[in-house]
PDB file of C-alpha atoms in Angstrom:
ATOM      1  CA  MET A 204    -171.459 -74.490-162.214  1.00  0.00           C
ATOM      2  CA  GLU A 205    -172.894 -77.841-163.203  1.00  0.00           C
ATOM      3  CA  PHE A 206    -176.540 -78.477-162.402  1.00  0.00           C
ATOM      4  CA  PRO A 207    -178.279 -81.809-161.731  1.00  0.00           C
ATOM      5  CA  PRO A 208    -180.334 -83.796-164.248  1.00  0.00           C
ATOM      6  CA  VAL A 209    -183.828 -82.652-165.042  1.00  0.00           C
ATOM      7  CA  HIS A 210    -185.401 -85.971-164.082  1.00  0.00           C
ATOM      8  CA  PRO A 211    -183.875 -88.675-161.846  1.00  0.00           C
ATOM      9  CA  TRP A 212    -184.761 -91.412-164.339  1.00  0.00           C
ATOM     10  CA  LEU A 213    -182.790 -89.756-167.115  1.00  0.00           C
ATOM     11  CA  ARG A 214    -179.140 -90.793-167.465  1.00  0.00           C
ATOM     12  CA  TRP A 215    -176.646 -88.090-168.350  1.00  0.00           C
ATOM     13  CA  GLU A 216    -174.746 -90.184-170.842  1.00  0.00           C
ATOM     14  CA  GLU A 217    -172.417 -88.637-173.369  1.00  0.00           C
ATOM     15  CA  GLY A 218    -174.385 -86.537-175.831  1.00  0.00           C
ATOM     16  CA  LEU A 219    -177.689 -87.005-173.990  1.00  0.00           C
ATOM     17  CA  GLU A 220    -177.541 -83.753-172.031  1.00  0.00           C
ATOM     18  CA  GLU A 221    -177.529 -81.697-175.217  1.00  0.00           C
ATOM     19  CA  ARG A 222    -180.545 -83.563-176.572  1.00  0.00           C
ATOM     20  CA  LEU A 223    -182.479 -83.224-173.328  1.00  0.00           C
ATOM     21  CA  ASP A 224    -181.857 -79.497-173.149  1.00  0.00           C
ATOM     22  CA  LYS A 225    -183.811 -79.170-176.380  1.00  0.00           C
ATOM     23  CA  VAL A 226    -186.747 -81.110-174.927  1.00  0.00           C
ATOM     24  CA  PHE A 227    -186.708 -79.941-171.301  1.00  0.00           C
ATOM     25  CA  ASP A 228    -185.802 -76.264-171.327  1.00  0.00           C
ATOM     26  CA  PRO A 229    -185.887 -75.112-167.671  1.00  0.00           C
ATOM     27  CA  THR A 230    -186.185 -71.471-168.702  1.00  0.00           C
ATOM     28  CA  ASP A 231    -189.693 -72.289-169.941  1.00  0.00           C
ATOM     29  CA  LEU A 232    -190.730 -72.477-166.270  1.00  0.00           C
ATOM     30  CA  TYR A 233    -190.090 -68.824-165.418  1.00  0.00           C
ATOM     31  CA  ARG A 234    -190.386 -65.359-166.886  1.00  0.00           C
ATOM     32  CA  LEU A 235    -187.905 -62.602-166.058  1.00  0.00           C
ATOM     33  CA  GLY A 236    -188.865 -59.024-165.338  1.00  0.00           C
ATOM     34  CA  GLU A 237    -188.083 -56.262-167.780  1.00  0.00           C
ATOM     35  CA  GLU A 238    -185.155 -54.909-165.752  1.00  0.00           C
ATOM     36  CA  LEU A 239    -182.801 -57.401-164.117  1.00  0.00           C
ATOM     37  CA  PRO A 240    -180.812 -56.149-161.114  1.00  0.00           C
ATOM     38  CA  GLU A 241    -177.006 -56.107-161.036  1.00  0.00           C
ATOM     39  CA  LEU A 242    -176.130 -57.896-157.813  1.00  0.00           C
ATOM     40  CA  THR A 243    -172.974 -59.163-156.129  1.00  0.00           C
ATOM     41  CA  ASP A 244    -173.369 -62.584-154.473  1.00  0.00           C
ATOM     42  CA  PRO A 245    -176.862 -61.869-153.119  1.00  0.00           C
ATOM     43  CA  VAL A 246    -178.596 -64.163-150.634  1.00  0.00           C
ATOM     44  CA  LEU A 247    -181.647 -65.999-151.953  1.00  0.00           C
ATOM     45  CA  LEU A 248    -184.075 -66.565-149.059  1.00  0.00           C
ATOM     46  CA  TYR A 249    -186.902 -68.956-149.937  1.00  0.00           C
ATOM     47  CA  HIS A 250    -189.981 -70.603-148.482  1.00  0.00           C
ATOM     48  CA  PHE A 251    -192.849 -72.504-150.122  1.00  0.00           C
ATOM     49  CA  ASP A 252    -196.347 -72.940-148.698  1.00  0.00           C
ATOM     50  CA  GLY A 253    -197.583 -76.506-148.493  1.00  0.00           C
ATOM     51  CA  PHE A 254    -194.976 -78.435-146.487  1.00  0.00           C
ATOM     52  CA  VAL A 255    -194.631 -78.734-142.693  1.00  0.00           C
ATOM     53  CA  ASP A 256    -194.361 -75.260-141.174  1.00  0.00           C
ATOM     54  CA  ALA A 257    -195.299 -75.481-137.497  1.00  0.00           C
ATOM     55  CA  GLY A 258    -196.476 -72.194-136.052  1.00  0.00           C
ATOM     56  CA  GLY A 259    -196.278 -70.667-139.524  1.00  0.00           C
ATOM     57  CA  ALA A 260    -192.597 -69.929-138.799  1.00  0.00           C
ATOM     58  CA  GLY A 261    -191.480 -69.633-142.412  1.00  0.00           C
ATOM     59  CA  ARG A 262    -194.721 -68.216-143.768  1.00  0.00           C
ATOM     60  CA  LEU A 263    -194.921 -65.468-141.111  1.00  0.00           C
ATOM     61  CA  ALA A 264    -191.245 -64.580-141.520  1.00  0.00           C
ATOM     62  CA  ILE A 265    -191.509 -64.183-145.294  1.00  0.00           C
ATOM     63  CA  ALA A 266    -194.824 -62.317-145.144  1.00  0.00           C
ATOM     64  CA  HIS A 267    -193.347 -59.967-142.554  1.00  0.00           C
ATOM     65  CA  LEU A 268    -190.372 -59.124-144.768  1.00  0.00           C
ATOM     66  CA  LEU A 269    -192.571 -58.430-147.770  1.00  0.00           C
ATOM     67  CA  SER A 270    -194.817 -56.172-145.700  1.00  0.00           C
ATOM     68  CA  GLU A 271    -191.975 -54.227-144.054  1.00  0.00           C
ATOM     69  CA  LEU A 272    -189.308 -53.942-146.752  1.00  0.00           C
ATOM     70  CA  GLU A 273    -189.231 -52.428-150.236  1.00  0.00           C
ATOM     71  CA  HIS A 274    -189.386 -55.060-152.956  1.00  0.00           C
ATOM     72  CA  ARG A 275    -190.269 -55.788-156.561  1.00  0.00           C
ATOM     73  CA  VAL A 276    -190.768 -58.973-158.578  1.00  0.00           C
ATOM     74  CA  VAL A 277    -187.857 -59.960-160.833  1.00  0.00           C
ATOM     75  CA  ALA A 278    -189.039 -63.426-161.918  1.00  0.00           C
ATOM     76  CA  THR A 279    -192.283 -65.417-161.908  1.00  0.00           C
ATOM     77  CA  PHE A 280    -192.734 -69.161-162.366  1.00  0.00           C
ATOM     78  CA  ASP A 281    -195.373 -70.870-164.489  1.00  0.00           C
ATOM     79  CA  VAL A 282    -197.698 -72.139-161.751  1.00  0.00           C
ATOM     80  CA  ASP A 283    -200.054 -73.566-164.366  1.00  0.00           C
ATOM     81  CA  ARG A 284    -197.438 -76.234-165.056  1.00  0.00           C
ATOM     82  CA  LEU A 285    -196.228 -76.684-161.495  1.00  0.00           C
ATOM     83  CA  LEU A 286    -199.459 -76.881-159.484  1.00  0.00           C
ATOM     84  CA  ASP A 287    -202.244 -79.433-159.193  1.00  0.00           C
ATOM     85  CA  TYR A 288    -205.347 -77.269-158.962  1.00  0.00           C
ATOM     86  CA  ARG A 289    -207.488 -80.161-157.791  1.00  0.00           C
ATOM     87  CA  SER A 290    -205.304 -80.629-154.712  1.00  0.00           C
ATOM     88  CA  ARG A 291    -205.307 -76.914-153.854  1.00  0.00           C
ATOM     89  CA  ARG A 292    -208.328 -75.400-155.527  1.00  0.00           C
ATOM     90  CA  PRO A 293    -208.109 -71.600-155.819  1.00  0.00           C
ATOM     91  CA  ILE A 294    -210.785 -69.678-153.940  1.00  0.00           C
ATOM     92  CA  MET A 295    -213.419 -68.109-156.205  1.00  0.00           C
ATOM     93  CA  THR A 296    -216.063 -65.515-155.336  1.00  0.00           C
ATOM     94  CA  PHE A 297    -219.652 -65.825-156.548  1.00  0.00           C
ATOM     95  CA  ASP A 298    -221.938 -62.789-156.336  1.00  0.00           C
ATOM     96  CA  THR A 299    -225.678 -63.298-156.848  1.00  0.00           C
ATOM     97  CA  ASP A 300    -225.630 -64.635-160.395  1.00  0.00           C
ATOM     98  CA  HIS A 301    -222.022 -64.532-161.637  1.00  0.00           C
ATOM     99  CA  TRP A 302    -218.404 -65.195-160.763  1.00  0.00           C
ATOM    100  CA  VAL A 303    -216.550 -61.995-159.907  1.00  0.00           C
ATOM    101  CA  GLU A 304    -213.110 -63.066-158.744  1.00  0.00           C
ATOM    102  CA  ALA A 305    -210.639 -65.973-158.626  1.00  0.00           C
ATOM    103  CA  GLU A 306    -207.635 -66.301-156.365  1.00  0.00           C
ATOM    104  CA  SER A 307    -204.390 -65.820-158.277  1.00  0.00           C
ATOM    105  CA  LEU A 308    -201.568 -68.093-157.141  1.00  0.00           C
ATOM    106  CA  GLU A 309    -198.046 -66.762-157.650  1.00  0.00           C
ATOM    107  CA  LEU A 310    -194.611 -68.307-157.236  1.00  0.00           C
ATOM    108  CA  ALA A 311    -192.113 -65.516-157.670  1.00  0.00           C
ATOM    109  CA  VAL A 312    -188.663 -64.162-156.892  1.00  0.00           C
ATOM    110  CA  HIS A 313    -188.588 -60.685-155.347  1.00  0.00           C
ATOM    111  CA  LEU A 314    -185.718 -58.234-155.103  1.00  0.00           C
ATOM    112  CA  VAL A 315    -185.753 -56.922-151.526  1.00  0.00           C
ATOM    113  CA  THR A 316    -183.608 -54.427-149.616  1.00  0.00           C
ATOM    114  CA  ASP A 317    -182.841 -54.945-145.910  1.00  0.00           C
ATOM    115  CA  THR A 318    -182.701 -52.147-143.320  1.00  0.00           C
ATOM    116  CA  THR A 319    -179.039 -51.404-144.102  1.00  0.00           C
ATOM    117  CA  GLY A 320    -179.675 -51.064-147.833  1.00  0.00           C
ATOM    118  CA  THR A 321    -178.292 -54.489-148.743  1.00  0.00           C
ATOM    119  CA  PRO A 322    -180.217 -56.132-151.594  1.00  0.00           C
ATOM    120  CA  PHE A 323    -181.228 -59.786-151.444  1.00  0.00           C
ATOM    121  CA  LEU A 324    -183.639 -62.099-153.256  1.00  0.00           C
ATOM    122  CA  LEU A 325    -186.733 -63.706-151.793  1.00  0.00           C
ATOM    123  CA  MET A 326    -188.539 -66.612-153.475  1.00  0.00           C
ATOM    124  CA  THR A 327    -191.966 -67.587-152.186  1.00  0.00           C
ATOM    125  CA  GLY A 328    -195.279 -69.073-153.232  1.00  0.00           C
ATOM    126  CA  PRO A 329    -197.023 -72.465-153.233  1.00  0.00           C
ATOM    127  CA  GLU A 330    -194.807 -75.549-153.246  1.00  0.00           C
ATOM    128  CA  PRO A 331    -194.814 -77.115-156.727  1.00  0.00           C
ATOM    129  CA  ASP A 332    -196.842 -80.328-157.022  1.00  0.00           C
ATOM    130  CA  ARG A 333    -195.084 -81.633-160.105  1.00  0.00           C
ATOM    131  CA  GLU A 334    -191.872 -81.405-162.166  1.00  0.00           C
ATOM    132  CA  TRP A 335    -189.689 -80.974-159.086  1.00  0.00           C
ATOM    133  CA  GLU A 336    -186.436 -81.823-160.818  1.00  0.00           C
ATOM    134  CA  LEU A 337    -187.143 -79.483-163.716  1.00  0.00           C
ATOM    135  CA  PHE A 338    -188.143 -76.745-161.275  1.00  0.00           C
ATOM    136  CA  ILE A 339    -184.918 -77.217-159.294  1.00  0.00           C
ATOM    137  CA  THR A 340    -182.883 -77.048-162.491  1.00  0.00           C
ATOM    138  CA  ALA A 341    -184.719 -73.832-163.396  1.00  0.00           C
ATOM    139  CA  VAL A 342    -184.041 -72.321-159.954  1.00  0.00           C
ATOM    140  CA  GLY A 343    -180.388 -73.287-160.274  1.00  0.00           C
ATOM    141  CA  GLY A 344    -180.111 -71.605-163.646  1.00  0.00           C
ATOM    142  CA  LEU A 345    -181.924 -68.530-162.386  1.00  0.00           C
ATOM    143  CA  ALA A 346    -179.669 -68.365-159.331  1.00  0.00           C
ATOM    144  CA  LYS A 347    -176.615 -68.521-161.563  1.00  0.00           C
ATOM    145  CA  ARG A 348    -178.042 -65.818-163.825  1.00  0.00           C
ATOM    146  CA  LEU A 349    -178.653 -63.511-160.834  1.00  0.00           C
ATOM    147  CA  GLY A 350    -175.277 -64.286-159.251  1.00  0.00           C
ATOM    148  CA  VAL A 351    -176.696 -65.828-156.073  1.00  0.00           C
ATOM    149  CA  GLY A 352    -174.004 -66.586-153.521  1.00  0.00           C
ATOM    150  CA  LYS A 353    -176.034 -68.387-150.876  1.00  0.00           C
ATOM    151  CA  MET A 354    -179.522 -69.926-150.632  1.00  0.00           C
ATOM    152  CA  VAL A 355    -181.338 -70.027-147.279  1.00  0.00           C
ATOM    153  CA  THR A 356    -184.693 -71.494-146.244  1.00  0.00           C
ATOM    154  CA  VAL A 357    -186.686 -71.489-142.969  1.00  0.00           C
ATOM    155  CA  HIS A 358    -189.681 -73.363-141.597  1.00  0.00           C
ATOM    156  CA  GLY A 359    -191.084 -74.702-138.321  1.00  0.00           C
ATOM    157  CA  ILE A 360    -191.324 -78.262-137.000  1.00  0.00           C
ATOM    158  CA  PRO A 361    -193.503 -79.478-134.063  1.00  0.00           C
ATOM    159  CA  MET A 362    -191.601 -80.532-130.957  1.00  0.00           C
ATOM    160  CA  ALA A 363    -192.490 -81.784-127.478  1.00  0.00           C
ATOM    161  CA  ILE A 364    -191.295 -78.578-125.819  1.00  0.00           C
ATOM    162  CA  PRO A 365    -192.974 -75.927-123.633  1.00  0.00           C
ATOM    163  CA  HIS A 366    -193.448 -72.369-124.849  1.00  0.00           C
ATOM    164  CA  THR A 367    -191.773 -71.190-121.628  1.00  0.00           C
ATOM    165  CA  ARG A 368    -188.334 -72.294-122.827  1.00  0.00           C
ATOM    166  CA  PRO A 369    -186.114 -70.848-125.595  1.00  0.00           C
ATOM    167  CA  LEU A 370    -186.930 -72.130-129.064  1.00  0.00           C
ATOM    168  CA  GLY A 371    -184.361 -74.530-130.448  1.00  0.00           C
ATOM    169  CA  ILE A 372    -183.244 -74.661-134.064  1.00  0.00           C
ATOM    170  CA  THR A 373    -181.989 -77.474-136.256  1.00  0.00           C
ATOM    171  CA  ALA A 374    -179.645 -76.188-138.958  1.00  0.00           C
ATOM    172  CA  HIS A 375    -178.698 -78.046-142.117  1.00  0.00           C
ATOM    173  CA  ALA A 376    -176.463 -77.121-145.025  1.00  0.00           C
ATOM    174  CA  SER A 377    -174.752 -78.322-148.169  1.00  0.00           C
ATOM    175  CA  ARG A 378    -171.410 -77.673-146.416  1.00  0.00           C
ATOM    176  CA  PRO A 379    -170.905 -77.956-142.640  1.00  0.00           C
ATOM    177  CA  GLU A 380    -168.811 -74.775-142.661  1.00  0.00           C
ATOM    178  CA  LEU A 381    -171.966 -72.780-143.447  1.00  0.00           C
ATOM    179  CA  ILE A 382    -173.459 -73.516-140.010  1.00  0.00           C
ATOM    180  CA  SER A 383    -170.453 -74.519-137.895  1.00  0.00           C
ATOM    181  CA  SER A 384    -170.450 -71.218-136.000  1.00  0.00           C
ATOM    182  CA  GLN A 385    -174.046 -71.589-134.829  1.00  0.00           C
ATOM    183  CA  THR A 386    -175.352 -73.674-131.940  1.00  0.00           C
ATOM    184  CA  THR A 387    -178.173 -75.905-133.115  1.00  0.00           C
ATOM    185  CA  SER A 388    -179.918 -79.166-132.202  1.00  0.00           C
ATOM    186  CA  SER A 389    -179.299 -82.360-134.137  1.00  0.00           C
ATOM    187  CA  PHE A 390    -181.544 -85.391-134.672  1.00  0.00           C
ATOM    188  CA  GLY A 391    -178.904 -87.740-135.973  1.00  0.00           C
ATOM    189  CA  LYS A 392    -180.012 -89.768-138.988  1.00  0.00           C
ATOM    190  CA  VAL A 393    -183.757 -89.793-139.736  1.00  0.00           C
ATOM    191  CA  GLN A 394    -186.014 -90.347-142.748  1.00  0.00           C
ATOM    192  CA  VAL A 395    -188.821 -87.854-143.417  1.00  0.00           C
ATOM    193  CA  PRO A 396    -191.172 -87.026-146.314  1.00  0.00           C
ATOM    194  CA  GLY A 397    -189.423 -84.899-148.917  1.00  0.00           C
ATOM    195  CA  SER A 398    -190.103 -81.297-149.877  1.00  0.00           C
ATOM    196  CA  VAL A 399    -189.049 -79.018-152.703  1.00  0.00           C
ATOM    197  CA  SER A 400    -187.162 -76.852-150.201  1.00  0.00           C
ATOM    198  CA  ALA A 401    -185.092 -79.802-149.002  1.00  0.00           C
ATOM    199  CA  MET A 402    -184.623 -81.091-152.539  1.00  0.00           C
ATOM    200  CA  LEU A 403    -183.288 -77.713-153.650  1.00  0.00           C
ATOM    201  CA  GLU A 404    -180.650 -77.829-150.947  1.00  0.00           C
ATOM    202  CA  LEU A 405    -179.728 -81.417-151.789  1.00  0.00           C
ATOM    203  CA  ARG A 406    -179.559 -81.065-155.577  1.00  0.00           C
ATOM    204  CA  LEU A 407    -177.979 -77.611-155.823  1.00  0.00           C
ATOM    205  CA  GLY A 408    -175.677 -78.348-152.900  1.00  0.00           C
ATOM    206  CA  THR A 409    -174.427 -81.433-154.713  1.00  0.00           C
ATOM    207  CA  ALA A 410    -173.831 -79.207-157.744  1.00  0.00           C
ATOM    208  CA  GLY A 411    -171.587 -76.948-155.674  1.00  0.00           C
ATOM    209  CA  HIS A 412    -174.006 -74.227-154.621  1.00  0.00           C
ATOM    210  CA  ASP A 413    -174.045 -72.984-151.014  1.00  0.00           C
ATOM    211  CA  ALA A 414    -177.447 -73.821-149.543  1.00  0.00           C
ATOM    212  CA  LEU A 415    -178.632 -73.994-145.947  1.00  0.00           C
ATOM    213  CA  GLY A 416    -181.768 -73.943-143.858  1.00  0.00           C
ATOM    214  CA  TYR A 417    -183.199 -73.622-140.365  1.00  0.00           C
ATOM    215  CA  ALA A 418    -186.011 -75.649-138.809  1.00  0.00           C
ATOM    216  CA  VAL A 419    -187.390 -73.801-135.778  1.00  0.00           C
ATOM    217  CA  HIS A 420    -188.660 -75.997-132.937  1.00  0.00           C
ATOM    218  CA  VAL A 421    -192.273 -75.040-132.172  1.00  0.00           C
ATOM    219  CA  PRO A 422    -194.321 -76.361-129.206  1.00  0.00           C
ATOM    220  CA  HIS A 423    -196.434 -79.140-130.674  1.00  0.00           C
ATOM    221  CA  TYR A 424    -199.630 -77.814-129.105  1.00  0.00           C
ATOM    222  CA  LEU A 425    -199.160 -74.533-131.000  1.00  0.00           C
ATOM    223  CA  ALA A 426    -198.120 -76.092-134.314  1.00  0.00           C
ATOM    224  CA  GLN A 427    -201.453 -75.358-136.031  1.00  0.00           C
ATOM    225  CA  ALA A 428    -201.621 -71.761-134.808  1.00  0.00           C
ATOM    226  CA  GLU A 429    -199.640 -68.711-135.841  1.00  0.00           C
ATOM    227  CA  TYR A 430    -196.665 -68.493-133.489  1.00  0.00           C
ATOM    228  CA  PRO A 431    -194.746 -65.255-134.190  1.00  0.00           C
ATOM    229  CA  GLN A 432    -191.959 -66.244-131.779  1.00  0.00           C
ATOM    230  CA  ALA A 433    -190.935 -68.916-134.289  1.00  0.00           C
ATOM    231  CA  ALA A 434    -190.750 -66.361-137.119  1.00  0.00           C
ATOM    232  CA  VAL A 435    -188.544 -64.104-134.975  1.00  0.00           C
ATOM    233  CA  ALA A 436    -186.223 -67.040-134.240  1.00  0.00           C
ATOM    234  CA  ALA A 437    -186.088 -67.894-137.958  1.00  0.00           C
ATOM    235  CA  LEU A 438    -185.125 -64.363-138.991  1.00  0.00           C
ATOM    236  CA  GLU A 439    -182.503 -64.140-136.242  1.00  0.00           C
ATOM    237  CA  ALA A 440    -180.905 -67.338-137.553  1.00  0.00           C
ATOM    238  CA  VAL A 441    -180.865 -65.933-141.097  1.00  0.00           C
ATOM    239  CA  THR A 442    -179.217 -62.741-139.843  1.00  0.00           C
ATOM    240  CA  LYS A 443    -176.456 -64.726-138.108  1.00  0.00           C
ATOM    241  CA  SER A 444    -175.632 -66.674-141.256  1.00  0.00           C
ATOM    242  CA  THR A 445    -176.000 -63.907-143.843  1.00  0.00           C
ATOM    243  CA  GLY A 446    -175.500 -60.555-142.127  1.00  0.00           C
ATOM    244  CA  LEU A 447    -178.831 -59.295-143.465  1.00  0.00           C
ATOM    245  CA  VAL A 448    -180.660 -57.035-141.011  1.00  0.00           C
ATOM    246  CA  PHE A 449    -184.449 -57.185-140.745  1.00  0.00           C
ATOM    247  CA  PRO A 450    -187.033 -55.011-138.956  1.00  0.00           C
ATOM    248  CA  THR A 451    -188.648 -57.192-136.272  1.00  0.00           C
ATOM    249  CA  ASP A 452    -190.347 -54.772-133.851  1.00  0.00           C
ATOM    250  CA  SER A 453    -193.907 -55.465-135.006  1.00  0.00           C
ATOM    251  CA  LEU A 454    -193.214 -59.204-135.152  1.00  0.00           C
ATOM    252  CA  ARG A 455    -191.859 -59.141-131.596  1.00  0.00           C
ATOM    253  CA  ASN A 456    -194.911 -57.208-130.433  1.00  0.00           C
ATOM    254  CA  SER A 457    -197.129 -59.896-131.945  1.00  0.00           C
ATOM    255  CA  ALA A 458    -195.041 -62.537-130.190  1.00  0.00           C
ATOM    256  CA  GLU A 459    -195.477 -60.821-126.827  1.00  0.00           C
ATOM    257  CA  LYS A 460    -199.229 -60.594-127.371  1.00  0.00           C
ATOM    258  CA  THR A 461    -199.427 -64.278-128.264  1.00  0.00           C
ATOM    259  CA  THR A 462    -197.439 -65.270-125.171  1.00  0.00           C
ATOM    260  CA  ALA A 463    -199.726 -63.189-122.947  1.00  0.00           C
ATOM    261  CA  GLU A 464    -202.819 -64.873-124.433  1.00  0.00           C
ATOM    262  CA  ILE A 465    -201.318 -68.333-123.905  1.00  0.00           C
ATOM    263  CA  GLU A 466    -200.447 -67.537-120.280  1.00  0.00           C
ATOM    264  CA  GLU A 467    -203.972 -66.248-119.737  1.00  0.00           C
ATOM    265  CA  GLN A 468    -205.382 -69.564-120.901  1.00  0.00           C
ATOM    266  CA  ILE A 469    -202.990 -71.584-118.744  1.00  0.00           C
ATOM    267  CA  GLN A 470    -203.865 -69.650-115.604  1.00  0.00           C
ATOM    268  CA  THR A 471    -207.519 -70.590-115.983  1.00  0.00           C
ATOM    269  CA  SER A 472    -206.849 -74.323-116.268  1.00  0.00           C
ATOM    270  CA  THR A 473    -205.178 -76.511-113.649  1.00  0.00           C
ATOM    271  CA  GLU A 474    -204.933 -79.292-116.224  1.00  0.00           C
ATOM    272  CA  LEU A 475    -203.044 -77.118-118.693  1.00  0.00           C
ATOM    273  CA  SER A 476    -200.779 -75.770-115.978  1.00  0.00           C
ATOM    274  CA  THR A 477    -199.893 -79.292-114.838  1.00  0.00           C
ATOM    275  CA  ALA A 478    -199.208 -80.413-118.402  1.00  0.00           C
ATOM    276  CA  ILE A 479    -196.937 -77.423-119.102  1.00  0.00           C
ATOM    277  CA  THR A 480    -195.032 -78.149-115.885  1.00  0.00           C
ATOM    278  CA  GLY A 481    -194.539 -81.718-117.059  1.00  0.00           C
ATOM    279  CA  LEU A 482    -193.193 -80.490-120.393  1.00  0.00           C
ATOM    280  CA  GLU A 483    -190.837 -78.108-118.627  1.00  0.00           C
ATOM    281  CA  GLN A 484    -189.461 -80.924-116.485  1.00  0.00           C
ATOM    282  CA  GLN A 485    -188.989 -83.119-119.552  1.00  0.00           C
ATOM    283  CA  TYR A 486    -187.291 -80.327-121.467  1.00  0.00           C
ATOM    284  CA  ASP A 487    -184.971 -79.413-118.580  1.00  0.00           C
ATOM    285  CA  ALA A 488    -183.995 -83.064-118.097  1.00  0.00           C
ATOM    286  CA  PHE A 489    -183.231 -83.375-121.795  1.00  0.00           C
ATOM    287  CA  ALA A 490    -181.198 -80.159-121.799  1.00  0.00           C
ATOM    288  CA  ALA A 491    -179.210 -81.401-118.806  1.00  0.00           C
ATOM    289  CA  GLY A 492    -178.391 -84.643-120.565  1.00  0.00           C
ATOM    290  CA  ALA A 493    -180.574 -86.823-118.337  1.00  0.00           C
ATOM    291  CA  ALA A 494    -182.884 -87.768-121.217  1.00  0.00           C
ATOM    292  CA  GLN A 495    -181.711 -89.420-124.422  1.00  0.00           C
ATOM    293  CA  ASP A 496    -184.941 -89.598-126.421  1.00  0.00           C
ATOM    294  CA  SER A 497    -185.824 -87.150-129.164  1.00  0.00           C
ATOM    295  CA  LEU A 498    -188.199 -84.316-128.377  1.00  0.00           C
ATOM    296  CA  MET A 499    -189.960 -84.728-131.714  1.00  0.00           C
ATOM    297  CA  ALA A 500    -193.686 -84.411-131.060  1.00  0.00           C
ATOM    298  CA  GLU A 501    -194.472 -87.555-133.018  1.00  0.00           C
ATOM    299  CA  SER A 502    -192.403 -89.900-130.849  1.00  0.00           C
ATOM    300  CA  ALA A 503    -191.677 -88.492-127.411  1.00  0.00           C
ATOM    301  CA  PRO A 504    -193.961 -89.482-124.469  1.00  0.00           C
ATOM    302  CA  MET A 505    -196.119 -86.528-123.539  1.00  0.00           C
ATOM    303  CA  PRO A 506    -197.684 -85.734-120.137  1.00  0.00           C
ATOM    304  CA  THR A 507    -201.413 -85.525-120.971  1.00  0.00           C
ATOM    305  CA  GLY A 508    -200.370 -84.362-124.422  1.00  0.00           C
ATOM    306  CA  ASP A 509    -203.730 -85.013-126.113  1.00  0.00           C
ATOM    307  CA  GLU A 510    -205.599 -82.995-123.511  1.00  0.00           C
ATOM    308  CA  LEU A 511    -203.021 -80.212-123.760  1.00  0.00           C
ATOM    309  CA  ALA A 512    -203.291 -79.899-127.532  1.00  0.00           C
ATOM    310  CA  ALA A 513    -207.089 -80.177-127.504  1.00  0.00           C
ATOM    311  CA  GLN A 514    -207.529 -77.438-124.920  1.00  0.00           C
ATOM    312  CA  PHE A 515    -205.166 -75.090-126.714  1.00  0.00           C
ATOM    313  CA  GLU A 516    -206.951 -75.723-130.000  1.00  0.00           C
ATOM    314  CA  ARG A 517    -210.251 -74.775-128.357  1.00  0.00           C
ATOM    315  CA  PHE A 518    -208.639 -71.679-126.872  1.00  0.00           C
ATOM    316  CA  LEU A 519    -207.165 -70.593-130.196  1.00  0.00           C
ATOM    317  CA  ALA A 520    -210.466 -71.202-131.977  1.00  0.00           C
ATOM    318  CA  GLU A 521    -212.318 -69.127-129.397  1.00  0.00           C
ATOM    319  CA  ARG A 522    -209.714 -66.361-129.748  1.00  0.00           C
ATOM    320  CA  ASP A 523    -210.133 -66.328-133.528  1.00  0.00           C
ATOM    321  CA  ASP A 524    -213.919 -66.141-133.118  1.00  0.00           C
ATOM    322  CA  ARG A 525    -213.577 -63.173-130.781  1.00  0.00           C
ATOM    323  CA  GLU A 526    -211.206 -61.357-133.145  1.00  0.00           C
ATOM    324  CA  GLY A 527    -213.594 -61.986-136.016  1.00  0.00           C
ATOM    325  CA  LEU A 528    -216.435 -60.152-134.303  1.00  0.00           C
TER     326      LEU A 528
END
């Protein structure tokens, strides 16, 4: 498998690749564990903290898997080279007259086993701030070394939809055949800020690697809160495309609790109830083909959208305060 150039401004002219390999060695970016697993075309599921992830869809899904399934670290990346500490300062603890602890940031690949005993790889941690192309080259080399057959990512995006309707999903892949069997929503052609997750799919997909991802549609007024329903939808999409089976009972219970709390808030506010009804009408019209505009939260007209988001933010803040007592 051929992998992309380390930096976009470097030209891969004859003889140059060999010279660059001596200067930019991608293996310098990661350290392998003492015992590498022997795998057959494993799935590499990945998510990085730092990019858009409405409702915490990707973050909650990955955290849930690591808390429910057996796993061990097989590779760690050099975050000291990849992160800008001044843009995401690690939390430190001061006690009376001295520093006692500093948050340790980790970007790692874990070997995980699903509920049927099938092994897969899971890469997670903070999104790199620098050396994206070198990082992608390193991930590509690591994936080749571990025999990865398919790479999958998940995250959430804010949409002008009500929580009372099924969550939609936008799928994307390096080859259309990877997602052709699944029903998803499409935006047509758009330009958005880039991310390492998207760049991995683009670069490694161009190099011939199978890579795909799922963006779960999250109600825009819940984008800043934890929305377990989105994590459930993300894991279900991964199961459909990979065959991996995940435990989701506790995640579904959290989703039911969240829905009940949202409904409780709506019932106490005529304004919220009216706004949700407006969203439902807009969504149903769109689903029926009567509306042609995108439901992206940034562009679609919203019925009292500012008031809706503000009231839910107050509700969620009050809920967090109560749980913190």
